[in-house]
Structure formats: structure tokens, C-alpha cells
PDB file of C-alpha atoms in Angstrom:
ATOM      1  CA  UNK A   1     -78.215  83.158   6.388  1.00 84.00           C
ATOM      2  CA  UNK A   2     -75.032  82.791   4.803  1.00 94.00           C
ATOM      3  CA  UNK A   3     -72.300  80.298   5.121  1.00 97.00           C
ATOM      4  CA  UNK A   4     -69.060  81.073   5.866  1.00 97.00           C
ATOM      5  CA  UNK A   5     -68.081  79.720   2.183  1.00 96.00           C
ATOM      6  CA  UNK A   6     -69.997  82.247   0.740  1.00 97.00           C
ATOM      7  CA  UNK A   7     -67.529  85.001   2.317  1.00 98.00           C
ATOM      8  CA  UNK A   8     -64.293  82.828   0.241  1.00 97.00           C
ATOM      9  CA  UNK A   9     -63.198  84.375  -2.927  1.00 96.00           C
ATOM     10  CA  UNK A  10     -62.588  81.512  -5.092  1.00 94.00           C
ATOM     11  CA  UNK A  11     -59.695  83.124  -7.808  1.00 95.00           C
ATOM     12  CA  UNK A  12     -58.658  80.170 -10.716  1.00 94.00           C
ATOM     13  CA  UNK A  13     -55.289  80.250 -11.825  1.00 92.00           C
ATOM     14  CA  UNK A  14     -53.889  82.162  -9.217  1.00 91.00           C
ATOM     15  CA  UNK A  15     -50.934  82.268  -8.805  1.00 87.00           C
ATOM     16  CA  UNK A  16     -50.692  80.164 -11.564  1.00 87.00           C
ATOM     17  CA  UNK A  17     -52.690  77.607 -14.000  1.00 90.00           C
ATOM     18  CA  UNK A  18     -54.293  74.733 -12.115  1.00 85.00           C
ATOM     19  CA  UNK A  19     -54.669  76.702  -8.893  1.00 84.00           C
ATOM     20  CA  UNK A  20     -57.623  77.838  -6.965  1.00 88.00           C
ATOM     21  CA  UNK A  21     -56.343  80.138  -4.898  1.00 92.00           C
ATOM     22  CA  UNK A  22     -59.138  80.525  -1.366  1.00 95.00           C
ATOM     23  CA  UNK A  23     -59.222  84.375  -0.694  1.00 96.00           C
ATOM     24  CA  UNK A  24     -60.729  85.195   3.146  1.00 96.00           C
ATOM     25  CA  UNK A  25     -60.302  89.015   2.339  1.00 96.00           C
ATOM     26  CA  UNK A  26     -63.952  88.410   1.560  1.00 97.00           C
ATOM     27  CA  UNK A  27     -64.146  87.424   5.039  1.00 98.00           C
ATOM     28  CA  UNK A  28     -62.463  90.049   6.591  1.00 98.00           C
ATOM     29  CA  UNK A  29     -64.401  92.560   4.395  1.00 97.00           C
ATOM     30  CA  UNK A  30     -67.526  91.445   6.272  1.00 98.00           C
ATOM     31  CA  UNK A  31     -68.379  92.170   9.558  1.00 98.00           C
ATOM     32  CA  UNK A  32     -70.420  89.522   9.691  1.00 98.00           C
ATOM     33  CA  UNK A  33     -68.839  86.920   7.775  1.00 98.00           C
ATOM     34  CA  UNK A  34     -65.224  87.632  10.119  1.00 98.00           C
ATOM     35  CA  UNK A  35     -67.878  86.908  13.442  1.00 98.00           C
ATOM     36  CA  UNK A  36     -68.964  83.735  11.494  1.00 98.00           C
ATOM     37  CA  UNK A  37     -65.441  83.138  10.773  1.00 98.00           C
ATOM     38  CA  UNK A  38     -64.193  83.489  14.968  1.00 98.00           C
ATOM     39  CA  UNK A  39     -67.333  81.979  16.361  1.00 98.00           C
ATOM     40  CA  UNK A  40     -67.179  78.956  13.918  1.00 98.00           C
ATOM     41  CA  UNK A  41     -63.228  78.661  15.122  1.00 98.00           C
ATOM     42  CA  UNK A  42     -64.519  79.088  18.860  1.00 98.00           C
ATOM     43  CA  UNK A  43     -66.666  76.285  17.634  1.00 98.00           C
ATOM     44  CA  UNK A  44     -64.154  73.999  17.057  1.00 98.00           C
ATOM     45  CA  UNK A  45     -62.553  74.919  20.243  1.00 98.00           C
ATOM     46  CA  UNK A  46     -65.481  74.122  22.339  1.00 98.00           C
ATOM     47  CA  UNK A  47     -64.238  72.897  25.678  1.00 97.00           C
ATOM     48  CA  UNK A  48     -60.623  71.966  25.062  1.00 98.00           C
ATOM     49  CA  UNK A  49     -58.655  73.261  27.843  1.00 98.00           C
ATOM     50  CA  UNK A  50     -56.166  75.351  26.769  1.00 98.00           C
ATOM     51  CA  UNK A  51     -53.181  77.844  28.588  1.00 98.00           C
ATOM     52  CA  UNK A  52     -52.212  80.135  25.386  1.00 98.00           C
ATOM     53  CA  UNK A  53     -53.395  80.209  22.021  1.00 98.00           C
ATOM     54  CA  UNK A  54     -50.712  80.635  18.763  1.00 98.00           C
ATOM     55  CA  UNK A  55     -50.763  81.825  15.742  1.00 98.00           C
ATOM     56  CA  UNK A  56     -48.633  81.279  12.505  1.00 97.00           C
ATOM     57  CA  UNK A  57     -47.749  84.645  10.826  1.00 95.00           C
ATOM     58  CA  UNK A  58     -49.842  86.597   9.648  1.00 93.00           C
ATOM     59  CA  UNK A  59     -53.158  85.139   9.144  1.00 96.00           C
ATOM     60  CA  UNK A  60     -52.830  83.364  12.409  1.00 97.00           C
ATOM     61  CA  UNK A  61     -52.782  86.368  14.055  1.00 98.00           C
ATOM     62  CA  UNK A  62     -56.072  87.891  12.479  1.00 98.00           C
ATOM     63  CA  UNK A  63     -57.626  85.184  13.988  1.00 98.00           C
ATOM     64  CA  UNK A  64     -55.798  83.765  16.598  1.00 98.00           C
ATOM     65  CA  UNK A  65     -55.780  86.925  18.423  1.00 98.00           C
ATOM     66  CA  UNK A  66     -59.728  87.143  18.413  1.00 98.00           C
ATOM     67  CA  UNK A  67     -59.800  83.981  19.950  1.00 98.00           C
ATOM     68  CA  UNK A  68     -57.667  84.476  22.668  1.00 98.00           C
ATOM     69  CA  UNK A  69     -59.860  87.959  23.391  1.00 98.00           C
ATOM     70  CA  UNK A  70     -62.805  85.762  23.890  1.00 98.00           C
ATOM     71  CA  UNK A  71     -61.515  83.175  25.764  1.00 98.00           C
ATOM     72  CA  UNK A  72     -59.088  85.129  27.843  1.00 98.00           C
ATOM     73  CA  UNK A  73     -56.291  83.294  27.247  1.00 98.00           C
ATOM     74  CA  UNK A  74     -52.708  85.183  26.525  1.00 98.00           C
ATOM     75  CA  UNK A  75     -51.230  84.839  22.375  1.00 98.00           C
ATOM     76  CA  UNK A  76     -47.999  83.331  21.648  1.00 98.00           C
ATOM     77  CA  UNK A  77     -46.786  84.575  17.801  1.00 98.00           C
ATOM     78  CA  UNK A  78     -44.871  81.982  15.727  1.00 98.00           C
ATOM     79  CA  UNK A  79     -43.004  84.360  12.937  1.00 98.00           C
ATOM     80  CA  UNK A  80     -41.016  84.310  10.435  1.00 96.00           C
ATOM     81  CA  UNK A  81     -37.313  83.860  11.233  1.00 97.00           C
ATOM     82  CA  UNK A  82     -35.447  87.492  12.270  1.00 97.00           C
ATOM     83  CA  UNK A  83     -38.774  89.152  13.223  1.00 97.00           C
ATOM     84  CA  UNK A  84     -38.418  88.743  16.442  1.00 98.00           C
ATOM     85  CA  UNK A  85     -36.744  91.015  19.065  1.00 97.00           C
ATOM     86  CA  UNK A  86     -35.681  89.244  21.857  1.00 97.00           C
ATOM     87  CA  UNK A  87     -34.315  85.610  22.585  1.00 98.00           C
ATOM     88  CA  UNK A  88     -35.967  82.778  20.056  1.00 98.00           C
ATOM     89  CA  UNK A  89     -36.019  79.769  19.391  1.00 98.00           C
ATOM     90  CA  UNK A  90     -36.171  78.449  15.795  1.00 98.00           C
ATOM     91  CA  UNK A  91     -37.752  75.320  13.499  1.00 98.00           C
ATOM     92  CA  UNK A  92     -36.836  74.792   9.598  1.00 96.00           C
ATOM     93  CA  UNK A  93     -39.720  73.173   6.853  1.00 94.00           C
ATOM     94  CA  UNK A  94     -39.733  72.196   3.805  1.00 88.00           C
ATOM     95  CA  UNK A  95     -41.412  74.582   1.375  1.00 79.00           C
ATOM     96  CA  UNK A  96     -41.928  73.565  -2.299  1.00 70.00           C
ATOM     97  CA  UNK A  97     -38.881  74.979  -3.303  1.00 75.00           C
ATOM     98  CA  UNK A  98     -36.930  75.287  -0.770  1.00 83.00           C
ATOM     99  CA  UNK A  99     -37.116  75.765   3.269  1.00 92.00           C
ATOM    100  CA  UNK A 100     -38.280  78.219   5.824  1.00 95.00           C
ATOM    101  CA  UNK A 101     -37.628  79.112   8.897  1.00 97.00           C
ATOM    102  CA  UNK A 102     -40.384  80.325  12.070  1.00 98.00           C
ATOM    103  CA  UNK A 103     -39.563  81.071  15.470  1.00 98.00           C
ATOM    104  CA  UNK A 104     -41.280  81.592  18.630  1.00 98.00           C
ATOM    105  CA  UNK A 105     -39.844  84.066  22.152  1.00 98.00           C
ATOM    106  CA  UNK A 106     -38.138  81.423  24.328  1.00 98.00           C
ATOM    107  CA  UNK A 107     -41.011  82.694  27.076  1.00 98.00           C
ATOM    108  CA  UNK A 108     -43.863  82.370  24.456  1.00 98.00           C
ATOM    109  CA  UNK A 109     -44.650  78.934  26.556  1.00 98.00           C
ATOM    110  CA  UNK A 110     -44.260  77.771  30.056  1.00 98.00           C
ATOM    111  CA  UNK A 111     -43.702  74.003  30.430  1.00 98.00           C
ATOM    112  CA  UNK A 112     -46.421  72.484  30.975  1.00 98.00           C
ATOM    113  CA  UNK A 113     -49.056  74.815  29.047  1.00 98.00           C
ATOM    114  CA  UNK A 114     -51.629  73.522  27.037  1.00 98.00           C
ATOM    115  CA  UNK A 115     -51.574  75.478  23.533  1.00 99.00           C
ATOM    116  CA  UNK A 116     -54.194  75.253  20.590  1.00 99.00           C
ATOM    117  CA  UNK A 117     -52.197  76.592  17.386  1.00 98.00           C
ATOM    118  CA  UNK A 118     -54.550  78.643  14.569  1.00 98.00           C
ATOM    119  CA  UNK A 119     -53.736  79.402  10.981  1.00 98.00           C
ATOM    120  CA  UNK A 120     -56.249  80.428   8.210  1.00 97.00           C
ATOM    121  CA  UNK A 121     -55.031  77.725   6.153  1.00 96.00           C
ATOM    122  CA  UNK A 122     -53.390  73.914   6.117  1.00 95.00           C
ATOM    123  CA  UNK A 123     -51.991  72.816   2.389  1.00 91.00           C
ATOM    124  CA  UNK A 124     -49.039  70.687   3.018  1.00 91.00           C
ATOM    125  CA  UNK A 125     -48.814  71.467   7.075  1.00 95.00           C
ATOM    126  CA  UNK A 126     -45.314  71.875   6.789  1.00 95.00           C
ATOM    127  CA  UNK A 127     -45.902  75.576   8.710  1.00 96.00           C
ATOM    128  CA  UNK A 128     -48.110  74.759  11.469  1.00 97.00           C
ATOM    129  CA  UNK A 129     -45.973  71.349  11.843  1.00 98.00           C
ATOM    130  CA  UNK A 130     -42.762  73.191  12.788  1.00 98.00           C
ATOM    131  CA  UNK A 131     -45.376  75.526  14.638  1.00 98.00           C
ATOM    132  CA  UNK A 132     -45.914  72.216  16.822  1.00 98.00           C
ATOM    133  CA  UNK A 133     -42.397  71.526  17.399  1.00 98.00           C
ATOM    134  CA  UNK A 134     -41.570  74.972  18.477  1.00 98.00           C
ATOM    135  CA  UNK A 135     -44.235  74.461  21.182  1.00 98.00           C
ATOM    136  CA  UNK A 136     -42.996  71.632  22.202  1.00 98.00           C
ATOM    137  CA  UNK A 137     -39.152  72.065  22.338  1.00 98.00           C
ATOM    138  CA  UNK A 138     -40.460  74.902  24.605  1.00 98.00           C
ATOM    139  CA  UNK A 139     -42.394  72.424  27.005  1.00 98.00           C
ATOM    140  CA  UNK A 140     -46.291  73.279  25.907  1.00 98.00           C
ATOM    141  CA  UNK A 141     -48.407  70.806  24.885  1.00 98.00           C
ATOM    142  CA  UNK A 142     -50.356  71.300  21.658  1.00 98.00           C
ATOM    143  CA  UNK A 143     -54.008  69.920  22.703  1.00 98.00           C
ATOM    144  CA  UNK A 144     -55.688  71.381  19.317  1.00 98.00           C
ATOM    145  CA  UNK A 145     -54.318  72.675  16.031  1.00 98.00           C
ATOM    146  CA  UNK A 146     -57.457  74.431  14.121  1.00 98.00           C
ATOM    147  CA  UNK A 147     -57.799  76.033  10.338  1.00 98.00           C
ATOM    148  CA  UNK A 148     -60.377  78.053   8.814  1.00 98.00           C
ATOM    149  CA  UNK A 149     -59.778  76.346   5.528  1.00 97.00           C
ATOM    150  CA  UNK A 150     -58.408  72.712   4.630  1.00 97.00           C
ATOM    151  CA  UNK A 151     -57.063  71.707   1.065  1.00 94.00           C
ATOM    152  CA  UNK A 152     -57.171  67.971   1.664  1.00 94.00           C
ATOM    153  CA  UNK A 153     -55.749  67.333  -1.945  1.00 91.00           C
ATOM    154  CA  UNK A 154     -52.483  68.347  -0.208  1.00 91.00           C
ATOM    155  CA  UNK A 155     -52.931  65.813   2.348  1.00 93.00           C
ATOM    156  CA  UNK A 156     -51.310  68.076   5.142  1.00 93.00           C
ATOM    157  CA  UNK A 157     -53.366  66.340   7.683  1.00 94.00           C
ATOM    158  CA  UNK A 158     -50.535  63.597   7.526  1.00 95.00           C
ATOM    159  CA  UNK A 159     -47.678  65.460   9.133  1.00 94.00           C
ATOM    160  CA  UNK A 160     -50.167  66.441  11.854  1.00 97.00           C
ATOM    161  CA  UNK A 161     -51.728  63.005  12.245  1.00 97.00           C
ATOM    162  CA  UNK A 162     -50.261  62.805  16.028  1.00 97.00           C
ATOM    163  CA  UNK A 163     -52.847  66.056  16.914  1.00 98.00           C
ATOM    164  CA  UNK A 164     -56.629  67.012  17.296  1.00 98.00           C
ATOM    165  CA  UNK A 165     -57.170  68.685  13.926  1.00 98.00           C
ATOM    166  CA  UNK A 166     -59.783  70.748  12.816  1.00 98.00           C
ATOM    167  CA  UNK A 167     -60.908  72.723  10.212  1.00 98.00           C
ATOM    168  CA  UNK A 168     -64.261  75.283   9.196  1.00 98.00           C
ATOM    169  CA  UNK A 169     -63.806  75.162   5.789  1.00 98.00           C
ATOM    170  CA  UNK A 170     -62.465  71.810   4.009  1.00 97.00           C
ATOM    171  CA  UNK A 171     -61.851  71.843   0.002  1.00 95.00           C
ATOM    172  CA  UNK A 172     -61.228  68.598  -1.735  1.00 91.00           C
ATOM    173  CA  UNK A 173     -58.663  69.786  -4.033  1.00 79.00           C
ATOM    174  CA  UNK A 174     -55.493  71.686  -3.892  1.00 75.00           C
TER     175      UNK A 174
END
């Protein structure tokens, strides 16, 4: 049987020298290595109790919206700043060169509601860190943040150190 590893695409030098760049097309490609991909995330769920499940643009939302199908639960979308339609609220990070901005619908969360945030991916955590703090200024809790893949060379585990973090995949380097 294979392991959800053997789905990644492992690319060198992309997008430049020094990089391994951690393709889950291969995943998605795969019927069965995208139902290893969700059940090893529902995994890492287990029994948390949650209200709503989030999910960082875009490849939060390939998985984050399986998750919520399974367990029921309604999906919140954290985008990108401007991609939203109706009233936001909004959270800057630092980005290598620069900053971003994401936002969530003001109505996304309910005070009070327990909310396990998904992306594919944690490198520096700056994303799914502002992801928190959107959840938050909103009145959620954030009870679990889960990743399919971890680069712990880029230590983003440190700006999330105040929440239950979990990964499926976890790569020692950047």
C-alpha cells in the first residue's frame, strides 16, 4: 500500500536553486492517494470538537472543503484580500518580500465557535497565522490548525506555538 509521500512530486530547484519544491498535484491526480490525503487529515482531526472548518486560499479549500463534507460541519474561506463580495474583515503578514493581505466574511464565524483551520502547506506560518487572527478578531476559537505537509527547516511552527498543530507530511528541510 502506498504512503501518502509516494503521491508528492518532489521538483529540485524549483522555483529556484536550493529549493525542493513539494507538488500534491500527484495527490490530486490520484483517486486514491487524495482519499489517503482527507482521511489522513480526518486523522488528525480525530475527536476535536469543532463548529466550522477554514481554509486558506486555494489549497485550503481542496481540502478543507472535503473535510467539512465528512464531518458535517459548515466552511469558512480565508482569501486573498478584494476577493471577497460582501463585508470583510482583513489581517496583513509578512511575506519574504514584502506583505499580504487575507480576509475572511464578517459572518464567516459566530462568537464562540470552535474552528480547525487547514492548508496544504506550513513554511514560515505567516498565512495560516493571520488565518488565526482573523478567527479570532471574529470571536471563534481556533481548537486545531492542521497541514498536509510541514517544512520544519522554516520553523513556522513558532508563530503558531500558542495552537494544536498538526501535520501528515513533515520534511526536514525547506
Amino acid at each position: 500500500m502506498k504512503k501518502l509521500e509516494d503521491y508528492v512530486i518532489t521538483i529540485p530547484d524549483f522555483p529556484e536553486p536550493g529549493i525542493m519544491f513539494r507538488d500534491i498535484t500527484g495527490i490530486l491526480q490520484d483517486a486514491e492517494g487524495f482519499k489517503l490525503a482527507i482521511d489522513s487529515l480526518l486523522a488528525l482531526i480525530g475527536d476535536t470538537p469543532c463548529d466550522v472548518i477554514a481554509g486558506a486560499e486555494s489549497r485550503g479549500f481542496i481540502f478543507g472543503a472535503p473535510l467539512a463534507y465528512a464531518l458535517h460541519k459548515p466552511f469558512a474561506l480565508v482569501r486573498k484580500k478584494g476577493k471577497l463580495p460582501r463585508e470583510t474583515i482583513c489581517e496583513s503578514y509578512e511575506l519574504e518580500y514584502g506583505t499580504a493581505e487575507i480576509e475572511m466574511h464578517t459572518d464567516s464565524i459566530r462568537p464562540g465557535q470552535k474552528v480547525i483551520l487547514i492548508d496544504d502547506l506550513i513554511a514560515t506560518g505567516g498565512t495560516i497565522e493571520a488565518a488565526a487572527k482573523l478567527v479570532e478578531q471574529l470571536g471563534g476559537e481556533v481548537v486545531k490548525i492542521i497541514f498536509l505537509m510541514e517544512l520544519a527547516g522554516l520553523n513556522g511552527r513558532e508563530k503558531l506555538s500558542k495552537y494544536d498543530v498538526e501535520s501528515v507530511i513533515t520534511y526536514k528541510g525547506k
